[in-house]
Tab-separated table of C-alpha atoms in Angstrom:
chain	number	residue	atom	x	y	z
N	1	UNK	CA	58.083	115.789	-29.834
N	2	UNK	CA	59.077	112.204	-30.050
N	3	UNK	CA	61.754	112.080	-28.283
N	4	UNK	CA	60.042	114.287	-25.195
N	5	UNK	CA	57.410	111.474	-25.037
N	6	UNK	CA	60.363	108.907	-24.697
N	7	UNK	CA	62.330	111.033	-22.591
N	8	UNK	CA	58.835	110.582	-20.430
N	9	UNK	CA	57.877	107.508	-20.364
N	10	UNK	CA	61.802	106.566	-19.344
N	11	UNK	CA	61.292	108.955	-16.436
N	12	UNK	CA	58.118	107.320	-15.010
N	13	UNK	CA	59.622	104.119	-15.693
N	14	UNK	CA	62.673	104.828	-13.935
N	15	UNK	CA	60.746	106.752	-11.282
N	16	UNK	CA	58.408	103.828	-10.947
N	17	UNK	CA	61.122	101.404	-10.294
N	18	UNK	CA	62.666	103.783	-8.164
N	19	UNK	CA	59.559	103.904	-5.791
N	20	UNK	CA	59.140	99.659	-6.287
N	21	UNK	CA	62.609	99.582	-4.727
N	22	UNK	CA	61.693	101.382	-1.328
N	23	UNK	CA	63.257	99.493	1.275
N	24	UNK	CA	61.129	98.175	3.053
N	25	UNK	CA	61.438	100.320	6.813
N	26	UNK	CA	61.602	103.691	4.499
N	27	UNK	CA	57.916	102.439	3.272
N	28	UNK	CA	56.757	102.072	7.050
N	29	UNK	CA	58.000	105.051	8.322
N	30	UNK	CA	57.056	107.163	5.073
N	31	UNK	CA	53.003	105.636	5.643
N	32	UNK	CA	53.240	105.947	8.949
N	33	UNK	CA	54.083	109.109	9.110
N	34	UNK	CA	51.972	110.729	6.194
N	35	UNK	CA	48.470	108.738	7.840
N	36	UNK	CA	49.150	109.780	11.029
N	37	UNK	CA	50.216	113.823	9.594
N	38	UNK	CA	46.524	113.619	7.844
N	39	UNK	CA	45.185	112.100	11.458
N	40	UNK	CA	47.092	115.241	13.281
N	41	UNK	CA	45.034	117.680	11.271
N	42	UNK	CA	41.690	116.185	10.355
N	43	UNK	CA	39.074	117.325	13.206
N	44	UNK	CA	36.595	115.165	11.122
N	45	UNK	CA	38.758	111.856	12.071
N	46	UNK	CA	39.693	112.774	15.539
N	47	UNK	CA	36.038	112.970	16.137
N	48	UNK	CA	35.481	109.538	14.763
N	49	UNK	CA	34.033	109.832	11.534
N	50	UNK	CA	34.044	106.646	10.000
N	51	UNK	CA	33.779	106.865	6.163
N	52	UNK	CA	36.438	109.774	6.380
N	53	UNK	CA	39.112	107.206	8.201
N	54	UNK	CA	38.122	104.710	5.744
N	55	UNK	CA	38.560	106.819	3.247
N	56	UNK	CA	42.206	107.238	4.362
N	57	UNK	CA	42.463	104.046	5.209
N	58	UNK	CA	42.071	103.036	1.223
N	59	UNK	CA	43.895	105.740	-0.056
N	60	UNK	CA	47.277	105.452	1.633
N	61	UNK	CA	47.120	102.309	3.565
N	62	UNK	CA	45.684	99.440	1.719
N	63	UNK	CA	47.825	99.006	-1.421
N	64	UNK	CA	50.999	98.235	0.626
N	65	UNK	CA	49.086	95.308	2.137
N	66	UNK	CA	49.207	91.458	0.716
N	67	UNK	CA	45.718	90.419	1.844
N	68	UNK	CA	45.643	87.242	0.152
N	69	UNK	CA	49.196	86.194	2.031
N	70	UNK	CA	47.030	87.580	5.305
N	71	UNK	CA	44.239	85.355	4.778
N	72	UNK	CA	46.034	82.588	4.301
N	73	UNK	CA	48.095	83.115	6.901
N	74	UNK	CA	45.318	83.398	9.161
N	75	UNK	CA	43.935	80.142	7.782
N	76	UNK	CA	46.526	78.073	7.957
N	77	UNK	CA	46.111	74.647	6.452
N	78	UNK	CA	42.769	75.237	5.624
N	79	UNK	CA	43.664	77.561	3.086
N	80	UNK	CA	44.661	74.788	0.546
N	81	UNK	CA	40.895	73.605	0.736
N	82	UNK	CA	39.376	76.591	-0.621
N	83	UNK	CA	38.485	76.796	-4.263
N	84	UNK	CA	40.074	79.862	-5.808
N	85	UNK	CA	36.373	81.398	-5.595
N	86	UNK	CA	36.017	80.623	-2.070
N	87	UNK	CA	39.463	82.096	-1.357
N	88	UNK	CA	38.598	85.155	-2.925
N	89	UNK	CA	35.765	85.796	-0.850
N	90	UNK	CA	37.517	85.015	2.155
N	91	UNK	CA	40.237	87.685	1.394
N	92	UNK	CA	37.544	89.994	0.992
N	93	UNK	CA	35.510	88.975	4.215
N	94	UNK	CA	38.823	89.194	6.340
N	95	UNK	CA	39.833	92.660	4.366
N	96	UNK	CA	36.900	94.257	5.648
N	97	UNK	CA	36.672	93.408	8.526
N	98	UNK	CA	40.786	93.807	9.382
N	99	UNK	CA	40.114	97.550	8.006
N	100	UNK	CA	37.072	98.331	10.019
N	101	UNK	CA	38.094	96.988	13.481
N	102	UNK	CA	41.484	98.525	13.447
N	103	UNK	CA	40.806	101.952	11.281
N	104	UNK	CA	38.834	102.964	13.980
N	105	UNK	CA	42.121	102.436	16.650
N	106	UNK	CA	42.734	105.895	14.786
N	107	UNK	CA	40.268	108.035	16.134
N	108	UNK	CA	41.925	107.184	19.636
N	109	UNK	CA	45.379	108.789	18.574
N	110	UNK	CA	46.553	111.396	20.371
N	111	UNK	CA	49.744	112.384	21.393
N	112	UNK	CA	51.464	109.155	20.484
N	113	UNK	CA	54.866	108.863	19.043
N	114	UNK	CA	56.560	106.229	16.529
N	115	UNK	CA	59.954	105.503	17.309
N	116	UNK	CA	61.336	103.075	14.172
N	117	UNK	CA	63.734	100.900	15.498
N	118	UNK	CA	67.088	100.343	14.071
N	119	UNK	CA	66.623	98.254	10.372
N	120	UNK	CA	69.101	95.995	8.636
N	121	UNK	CA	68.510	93.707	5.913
N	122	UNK	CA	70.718	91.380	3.863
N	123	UNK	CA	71.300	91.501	0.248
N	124	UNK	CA	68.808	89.806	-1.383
N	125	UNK	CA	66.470	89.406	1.792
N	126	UNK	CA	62.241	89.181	0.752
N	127	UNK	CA	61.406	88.716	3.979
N	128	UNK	CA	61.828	91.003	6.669
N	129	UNK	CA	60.157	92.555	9.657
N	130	UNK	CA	60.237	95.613	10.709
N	131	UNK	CA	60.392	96.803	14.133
N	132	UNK	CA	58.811	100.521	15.765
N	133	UNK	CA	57.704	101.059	18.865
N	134	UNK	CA	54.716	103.091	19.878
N	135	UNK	CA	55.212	105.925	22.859
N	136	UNK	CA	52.561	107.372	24.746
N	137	UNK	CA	53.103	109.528	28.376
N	138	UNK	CA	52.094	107.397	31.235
N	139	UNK	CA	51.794	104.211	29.393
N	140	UNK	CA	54.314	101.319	28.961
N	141	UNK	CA	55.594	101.843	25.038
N	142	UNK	CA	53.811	99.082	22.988
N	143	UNK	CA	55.754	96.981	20.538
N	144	UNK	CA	54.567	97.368	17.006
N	145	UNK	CA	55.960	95.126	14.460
N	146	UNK	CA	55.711	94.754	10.359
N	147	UNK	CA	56.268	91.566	8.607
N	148	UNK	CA	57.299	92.174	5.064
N	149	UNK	CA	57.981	90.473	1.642
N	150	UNK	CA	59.167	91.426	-1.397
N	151	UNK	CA	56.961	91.429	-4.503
N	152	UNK	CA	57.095	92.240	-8.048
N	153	UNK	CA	55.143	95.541	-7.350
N	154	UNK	CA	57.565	96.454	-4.241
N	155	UNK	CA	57.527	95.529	-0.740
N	156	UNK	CA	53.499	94.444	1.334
N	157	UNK	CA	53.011	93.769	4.985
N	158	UNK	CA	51.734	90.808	5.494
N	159	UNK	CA	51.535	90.508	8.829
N	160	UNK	CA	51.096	92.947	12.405
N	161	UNK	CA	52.382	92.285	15.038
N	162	UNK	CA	51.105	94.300	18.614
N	163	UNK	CA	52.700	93.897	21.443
N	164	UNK	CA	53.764	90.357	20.586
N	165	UNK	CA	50.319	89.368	19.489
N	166	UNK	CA	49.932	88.850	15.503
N	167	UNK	CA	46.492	90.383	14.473
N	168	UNK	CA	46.722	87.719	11.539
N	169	UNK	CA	47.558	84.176	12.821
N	170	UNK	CA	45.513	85.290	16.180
N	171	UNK	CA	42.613	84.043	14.072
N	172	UNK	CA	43.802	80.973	13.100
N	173	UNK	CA	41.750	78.821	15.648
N	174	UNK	CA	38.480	80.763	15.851
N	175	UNK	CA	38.949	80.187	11.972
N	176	UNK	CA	39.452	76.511	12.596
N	177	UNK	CA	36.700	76.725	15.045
N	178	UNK	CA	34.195	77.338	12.177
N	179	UNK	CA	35.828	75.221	9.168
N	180	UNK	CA	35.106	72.548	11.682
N	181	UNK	CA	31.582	73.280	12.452
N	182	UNK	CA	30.374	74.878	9.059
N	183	UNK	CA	33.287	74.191	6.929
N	184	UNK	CA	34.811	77.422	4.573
N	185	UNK	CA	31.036	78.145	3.688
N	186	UNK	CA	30.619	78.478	7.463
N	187	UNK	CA	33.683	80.448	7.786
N	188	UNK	CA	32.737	82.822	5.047
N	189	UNK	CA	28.928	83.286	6.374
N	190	UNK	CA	30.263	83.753	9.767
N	191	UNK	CA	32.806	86.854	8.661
N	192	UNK	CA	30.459	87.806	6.513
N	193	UNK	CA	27.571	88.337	9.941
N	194	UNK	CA	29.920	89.734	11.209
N	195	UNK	CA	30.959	92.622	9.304
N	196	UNK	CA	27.129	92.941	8.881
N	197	UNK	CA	26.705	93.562	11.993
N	198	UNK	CA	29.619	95.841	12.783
N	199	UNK	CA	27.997	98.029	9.688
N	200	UNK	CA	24.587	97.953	11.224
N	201	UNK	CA	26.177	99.034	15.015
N	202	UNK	CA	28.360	102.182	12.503
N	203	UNK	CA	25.133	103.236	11.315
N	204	UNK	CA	23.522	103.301	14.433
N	205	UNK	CA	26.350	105.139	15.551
N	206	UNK	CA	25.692	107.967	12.700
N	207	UNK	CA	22.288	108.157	13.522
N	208	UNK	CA	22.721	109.458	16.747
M	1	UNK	CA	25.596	99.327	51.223
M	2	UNK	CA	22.700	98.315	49.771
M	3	UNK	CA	24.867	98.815	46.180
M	4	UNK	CA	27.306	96.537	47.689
M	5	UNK	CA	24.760	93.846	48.288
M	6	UNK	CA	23.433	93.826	45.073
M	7	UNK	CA	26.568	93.962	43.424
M	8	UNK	CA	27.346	90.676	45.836
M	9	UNK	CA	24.156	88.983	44.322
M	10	UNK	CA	24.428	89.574	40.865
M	11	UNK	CA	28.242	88.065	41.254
M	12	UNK	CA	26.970	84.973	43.546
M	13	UNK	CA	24.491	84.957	40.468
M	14	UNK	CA	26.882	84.875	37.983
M	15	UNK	CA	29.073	82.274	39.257
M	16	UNK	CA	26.137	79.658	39.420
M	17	UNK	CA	25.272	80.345	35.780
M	18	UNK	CA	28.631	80.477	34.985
M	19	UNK	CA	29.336	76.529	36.828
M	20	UNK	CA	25.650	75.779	34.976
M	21	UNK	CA	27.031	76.710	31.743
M	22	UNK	CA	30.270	75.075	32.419
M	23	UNK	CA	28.445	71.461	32.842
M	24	UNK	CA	26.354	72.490	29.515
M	25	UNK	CA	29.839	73.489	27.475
M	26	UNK	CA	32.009	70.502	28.291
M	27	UNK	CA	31.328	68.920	24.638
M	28	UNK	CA	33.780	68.393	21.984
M	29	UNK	CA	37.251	70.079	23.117
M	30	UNK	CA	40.045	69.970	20.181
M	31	UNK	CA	42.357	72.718	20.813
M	32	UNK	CA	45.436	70.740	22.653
M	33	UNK	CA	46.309	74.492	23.874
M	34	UNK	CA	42.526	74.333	26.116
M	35	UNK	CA	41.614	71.114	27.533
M	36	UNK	CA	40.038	72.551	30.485
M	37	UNK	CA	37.712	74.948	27.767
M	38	UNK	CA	34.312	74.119	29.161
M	39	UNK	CA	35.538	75.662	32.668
M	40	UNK	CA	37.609	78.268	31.348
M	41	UNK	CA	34.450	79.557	29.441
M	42	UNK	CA	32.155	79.733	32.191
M	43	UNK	CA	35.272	81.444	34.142
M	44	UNK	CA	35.865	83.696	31.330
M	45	UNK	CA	31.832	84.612	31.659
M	46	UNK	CA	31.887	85.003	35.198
M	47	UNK	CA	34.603	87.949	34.736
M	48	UNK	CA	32.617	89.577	31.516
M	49	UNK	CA	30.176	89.810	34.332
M	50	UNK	CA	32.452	91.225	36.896
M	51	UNK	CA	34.230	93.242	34.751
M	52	UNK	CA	31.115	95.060	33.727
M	53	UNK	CA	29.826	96.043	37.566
M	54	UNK	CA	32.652	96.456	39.161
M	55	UNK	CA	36.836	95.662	37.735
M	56	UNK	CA	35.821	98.611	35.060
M	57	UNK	CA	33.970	100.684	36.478
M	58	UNK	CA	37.113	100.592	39.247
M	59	UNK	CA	39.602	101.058	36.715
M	60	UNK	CA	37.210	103.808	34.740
M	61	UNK	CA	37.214	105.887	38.114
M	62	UNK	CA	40.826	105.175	38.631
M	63	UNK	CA	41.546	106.787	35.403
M	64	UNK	CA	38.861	109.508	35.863
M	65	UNK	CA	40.186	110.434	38.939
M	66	UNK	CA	44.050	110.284	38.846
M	67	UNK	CA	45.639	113.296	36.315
M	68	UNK	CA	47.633	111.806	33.600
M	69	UNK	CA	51.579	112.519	35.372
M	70	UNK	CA	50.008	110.661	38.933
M	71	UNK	CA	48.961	107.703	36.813
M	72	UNK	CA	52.689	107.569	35.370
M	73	UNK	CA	54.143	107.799	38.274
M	74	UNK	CA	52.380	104.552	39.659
M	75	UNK	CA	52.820	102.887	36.660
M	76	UNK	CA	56.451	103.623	36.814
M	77	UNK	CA	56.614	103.075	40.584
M	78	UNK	CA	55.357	99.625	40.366
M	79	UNK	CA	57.406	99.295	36.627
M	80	UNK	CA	60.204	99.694	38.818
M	81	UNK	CA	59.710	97.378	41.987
M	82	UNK	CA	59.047	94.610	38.849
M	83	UNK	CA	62.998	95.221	38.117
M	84	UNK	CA	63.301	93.492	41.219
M	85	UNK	CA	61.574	90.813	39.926
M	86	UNK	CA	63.156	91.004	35.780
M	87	UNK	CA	66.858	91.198	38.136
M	88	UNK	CA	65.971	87.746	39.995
M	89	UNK	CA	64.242	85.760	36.912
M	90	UNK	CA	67.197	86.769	34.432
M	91	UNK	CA	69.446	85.180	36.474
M	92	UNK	CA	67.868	82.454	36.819
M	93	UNK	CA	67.273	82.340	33.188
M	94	UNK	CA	71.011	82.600	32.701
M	95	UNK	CA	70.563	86.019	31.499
M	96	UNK	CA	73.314	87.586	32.919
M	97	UNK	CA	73.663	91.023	31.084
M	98	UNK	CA	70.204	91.620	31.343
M	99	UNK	CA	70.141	91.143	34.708
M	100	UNK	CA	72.608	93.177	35.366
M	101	UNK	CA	71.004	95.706	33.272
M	102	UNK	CA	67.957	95.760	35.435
M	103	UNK	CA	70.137	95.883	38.791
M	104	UNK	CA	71.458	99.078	37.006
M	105	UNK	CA	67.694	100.281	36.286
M	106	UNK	CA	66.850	99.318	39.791
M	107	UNK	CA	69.151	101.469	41.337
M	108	UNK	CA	69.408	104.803	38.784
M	109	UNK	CA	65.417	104.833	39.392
M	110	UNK	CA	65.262	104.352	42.977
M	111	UNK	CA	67.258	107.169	43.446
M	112	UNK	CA	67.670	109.480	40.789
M	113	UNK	CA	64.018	108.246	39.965
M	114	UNK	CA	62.745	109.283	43.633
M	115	UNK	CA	61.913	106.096	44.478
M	116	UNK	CA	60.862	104.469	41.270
M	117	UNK	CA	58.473	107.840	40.609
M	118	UNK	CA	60.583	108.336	37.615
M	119	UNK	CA	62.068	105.891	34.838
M	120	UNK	CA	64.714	107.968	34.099
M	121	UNK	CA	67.225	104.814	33.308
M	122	UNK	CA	65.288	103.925	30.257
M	123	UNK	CA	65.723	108.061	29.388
M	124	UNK	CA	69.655	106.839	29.451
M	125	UNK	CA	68.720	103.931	27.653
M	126	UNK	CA	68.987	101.162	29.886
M	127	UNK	CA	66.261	98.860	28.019
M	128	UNK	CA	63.463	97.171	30.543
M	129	UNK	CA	63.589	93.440	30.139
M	130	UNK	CA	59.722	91.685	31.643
M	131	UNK	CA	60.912	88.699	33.029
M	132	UNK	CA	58.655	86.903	35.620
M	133	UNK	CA	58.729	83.242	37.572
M	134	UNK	CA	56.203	82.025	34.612
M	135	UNK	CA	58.678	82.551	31.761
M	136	UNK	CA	61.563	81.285	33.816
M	137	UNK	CA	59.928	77.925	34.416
M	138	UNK	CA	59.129	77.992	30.611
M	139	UNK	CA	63.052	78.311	29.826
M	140	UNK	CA	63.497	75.707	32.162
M	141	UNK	CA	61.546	73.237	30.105
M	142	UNK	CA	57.962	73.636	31.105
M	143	UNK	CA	57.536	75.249	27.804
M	144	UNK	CA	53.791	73.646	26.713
M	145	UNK	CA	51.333	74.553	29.614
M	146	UNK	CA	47.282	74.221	29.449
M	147	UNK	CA	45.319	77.536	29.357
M	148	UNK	CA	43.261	78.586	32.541
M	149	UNK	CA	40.888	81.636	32.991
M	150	UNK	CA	40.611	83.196	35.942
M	151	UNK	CA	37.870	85.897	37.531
M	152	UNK	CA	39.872	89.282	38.279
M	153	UNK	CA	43.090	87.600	37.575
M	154	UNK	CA	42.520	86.765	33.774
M	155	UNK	CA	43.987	84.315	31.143
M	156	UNK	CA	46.705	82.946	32.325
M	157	UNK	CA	48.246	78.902	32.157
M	158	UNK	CA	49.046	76.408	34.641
M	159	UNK	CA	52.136	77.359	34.869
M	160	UNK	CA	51.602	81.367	34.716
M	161	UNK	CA	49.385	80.760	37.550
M	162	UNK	CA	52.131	79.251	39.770
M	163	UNK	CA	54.623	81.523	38.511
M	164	UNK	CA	52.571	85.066	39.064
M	165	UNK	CA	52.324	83.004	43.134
M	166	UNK	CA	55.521	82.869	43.130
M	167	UNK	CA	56.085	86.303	41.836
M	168	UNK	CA	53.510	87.634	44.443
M	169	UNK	CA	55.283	86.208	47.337
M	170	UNK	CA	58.683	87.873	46.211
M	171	UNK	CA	57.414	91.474	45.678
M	172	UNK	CA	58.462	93.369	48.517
M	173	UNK	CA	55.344	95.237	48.379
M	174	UNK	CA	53.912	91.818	50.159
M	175	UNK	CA	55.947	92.613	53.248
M	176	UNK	CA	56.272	96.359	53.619
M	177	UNK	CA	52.714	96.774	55.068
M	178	UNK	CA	52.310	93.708	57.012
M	179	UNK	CA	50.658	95.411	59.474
M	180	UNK	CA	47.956	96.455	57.957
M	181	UNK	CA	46.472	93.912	55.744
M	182	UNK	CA	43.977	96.054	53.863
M	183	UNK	CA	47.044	98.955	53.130
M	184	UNK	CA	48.712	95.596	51.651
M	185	UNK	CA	46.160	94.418	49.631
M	186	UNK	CA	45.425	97.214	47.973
M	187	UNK	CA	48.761	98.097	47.486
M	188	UNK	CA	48.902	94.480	45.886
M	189	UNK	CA	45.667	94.882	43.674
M	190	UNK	CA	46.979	98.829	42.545
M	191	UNK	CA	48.839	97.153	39.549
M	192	UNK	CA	46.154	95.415	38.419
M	193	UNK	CA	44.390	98.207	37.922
M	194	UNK	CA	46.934	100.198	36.708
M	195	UNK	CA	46.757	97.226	33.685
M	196	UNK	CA	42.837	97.102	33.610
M	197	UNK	CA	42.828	100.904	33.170
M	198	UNK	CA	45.640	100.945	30.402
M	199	UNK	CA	43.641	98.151	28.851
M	200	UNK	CA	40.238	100.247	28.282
M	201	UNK	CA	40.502	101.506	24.902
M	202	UNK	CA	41.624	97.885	23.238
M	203	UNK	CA	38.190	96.611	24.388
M	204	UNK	CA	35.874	97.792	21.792
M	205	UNK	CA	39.022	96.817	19.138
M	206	UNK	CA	38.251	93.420	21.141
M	207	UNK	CA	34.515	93.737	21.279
M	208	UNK	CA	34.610	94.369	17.374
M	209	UNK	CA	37.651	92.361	15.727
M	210	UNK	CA	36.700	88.989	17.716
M	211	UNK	CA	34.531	85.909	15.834
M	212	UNK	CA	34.480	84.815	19.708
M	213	UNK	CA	35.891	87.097	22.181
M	214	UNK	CA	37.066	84.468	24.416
M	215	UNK	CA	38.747	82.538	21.950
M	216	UNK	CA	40.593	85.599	20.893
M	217	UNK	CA	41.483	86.738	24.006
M	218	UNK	CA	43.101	83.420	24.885
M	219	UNK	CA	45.062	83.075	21.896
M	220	UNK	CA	46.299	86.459	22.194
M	221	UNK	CA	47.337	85.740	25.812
M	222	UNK	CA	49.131	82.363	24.377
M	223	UNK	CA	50.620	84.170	21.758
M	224	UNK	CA	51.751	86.972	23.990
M	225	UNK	CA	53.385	84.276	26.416
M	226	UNK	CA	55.625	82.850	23.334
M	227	UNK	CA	56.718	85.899	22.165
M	228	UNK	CA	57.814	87.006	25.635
M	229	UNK	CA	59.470	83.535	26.784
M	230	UNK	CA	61.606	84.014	23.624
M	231	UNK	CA	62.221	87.258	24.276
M	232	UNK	CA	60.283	88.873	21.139
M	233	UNK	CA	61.854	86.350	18.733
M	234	UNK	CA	58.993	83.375	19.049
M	235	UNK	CA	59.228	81.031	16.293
M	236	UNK	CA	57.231	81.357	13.791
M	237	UNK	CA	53.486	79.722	12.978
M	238	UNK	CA	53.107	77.848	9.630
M	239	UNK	CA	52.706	79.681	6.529
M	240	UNK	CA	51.009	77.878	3.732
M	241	UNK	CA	52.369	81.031	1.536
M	242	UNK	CA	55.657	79.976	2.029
């Protein structure tokens, strides 16, 4: 009996570390690929219901993100003069609101295709970014990019990049904007308004 | 007629508030990117205005109208008269390979392609590079240019705005229909719509992800610019991480 338990816990060790060591384009393609599988088949998404894609969103997408790294990358210098506390919140403002503008980008998929571009990394790389390309008919094929680091619970994303445009640092001076004028309280009021109101405008949605 | 009037009023309307607004806004300016941002955000008002009664509802018809394989074939028609272009400015960029890359495109698509109808050279896997006169004067040193908005045109910089001029004037399309100067406008003003129409589902990801839309829009324009000057390898923005 013992030694079945040990046998055990060595497998989910082992199986654990195994799934910590996913290189890092394997990871994209694998969530890429399962969201947009569930997408394919879920009438209730294509039709744009919101708490189902964030429900999605949560379950398969989140965890491989670094929001903190996001925020701060977003921020800039004015990361350093946030308290810890004020930090928090910000990740959490900036969360939100990253998830709900862009989870609802997948209620417009259709007949799209991924097409991962070819990956090499160097031994010992944390950093990396990781290329695909997304294919539609009758559009020009829009550049999609992953930046990546290496953690001690496996590789995050810490950055997007669409079409050349990072949806991270492409904050960084309406951030500024409001440090300046309302300093990180401002900052954190103003994210925080505005995720209020992009709940109110969902609910009015579902209402109709 | 009557429609057309009104629409001509509400834009005459529009551009006063907009120059109003623009003495009003002309306060505090700090991003060394924007120096001109008082003007650039009455501009960028002015064309939220247009935009809404009459550049969308253009390119929303446009798309409405035109089945999905006619739409591709304009977008790749025009895709390919900009090889003409991506040929000339990688040269001058000192690009040579890709330029002749794009000579190769150029000619596989105007003829196997039926005149550009068809991109089959990226099918054999002749990669498009989008070079235009703005990036080339960027490689040639004018690499930090202020930001300008412009009605129907967009963001663009100084320097985009003298390039895309330049770019105009050597599109063939300018001189094919000189004849006929309303065939040759409109043949000029397709593209944009072409863009406008492929750009109408990222507005409500605009419209929601944006603490203020213009600001966004112009720093994803800037950032856009970089990454395509360095040919999708820009350098990188600070990382306090790090």
């Amino acid at each position: 009996m013992m030694k079945k338990l040990i046998a055990l816990l060595f497998a989910t060790f082992f199986a654990s570390l195994a799934l910590a060591q996913e290189a890092p384009d394997a990871l994209v393609k694998r969530v890429t690929e399962e969201v947009l599988e569930i997408v394919r088949k879920d009438r209730d998404i294509q039709n744009g219901n919101t708490s189902r894609i964030l429900e999605l969103v949560d379950a398969k997408v989140i965890p491989n993100f670094n929001f903190p790294h996001m925020t701060a990358l977003a921020l800039g210098k004015d990361w350093r003069k946030a308290t810890p506390a004020q930090q928090k919140q910000l990740t959490a403002e900036f969360q939100t609101l990253l998830v709900r503008t862009y989870s609802n980008a997948l209620t417009s998929y259709k007949n799209q295709r991924v097409i991962y571009k070819q990956f090499k990394m160097k031994d010992g790389e944390t950093d990396v970014l990781v290329r695909t390309e997304v294919d539609e008919p009758g559009r020009k094929p829009v550049q999609l990019d992953y930046s990546l680091e290496k953690l001690d619970a496996g590789w995050k994303v810490y950055d997007v990049n669409v079409a050349g445009i990072s949806l991270v640092t492409n904050y960084r001076e309406q951030f500024a904007q409001e440090v300046r004028s309302g300093g990180i309280d401002g900052l954190i009021q103003s994210l925080a308004a505005k995720n209020k109101s992009l709940e109110g405008n969902l609910a009015k949605a579902a209402g109709k | 007629m009557t429609k057309l009037r009104m629409v001509m009023h509400r834009v005459a309307g529009l551009l006063a508030a907009g120059l109003l607004a623009s003495g009003g806004a002309a306060v505090a300016q700090d991003n060394p990117h924007d120096p001109m941002e008082g003007f650039n955000r009455a501009m960028f008002a002015v064309n939220e205005g247009l935009d809404k009664v009459a550049i969308k509802p253009v390119a929303q018809a446009y798309e409405f109208v035109t089945p999905l394989p006619v739409r591709a074939g304009v977008g790749d028609f025009f895709s390919n008269i900009a090889d003409i272009r991506n040929t000339l400015n990688n040269s001058l960029q000192g690009k040579f390979a890709d330029a002749a890359s794009d000579l190769g495109r150029l000619l596989i698509n105007s003829t196997v392609g039926i005149f550009g109808l068809f991109d089959v050279a990226s099918e054999l896997g002749l990669e498009k590079h989008d070079e235009d006169f703005g990036q080339t004067l960027a490689v040639w040193g004018w690499d930090d240019s202020s930001f300008l908005f412009w009605p129907v045109v967009g963001p663009r910089t100084v320097r985009d705005t003298g390039g895309l001029v330049v770019d105009i004037y050597s599109d063939p399309t300018w001189y094919t229909l000189n004849k006929s100067v309303a065939a040759r406008n409109s043949l000029v003003a397709l593209p944009f719509v072409d863009v406008r129409a492929s750009l109408l589902p990222a507005d409500k990801v605009v419209e929601e992800a944006a603490l203020d839309k213009y600001a966004y829009i112009r720093d994803a324009y800037l950032q856009r610019r970089q990454n395509q000057i360095f040919d999708g390898r820009p350098p990188r923005l600070e990382d306090v991480m790090d």
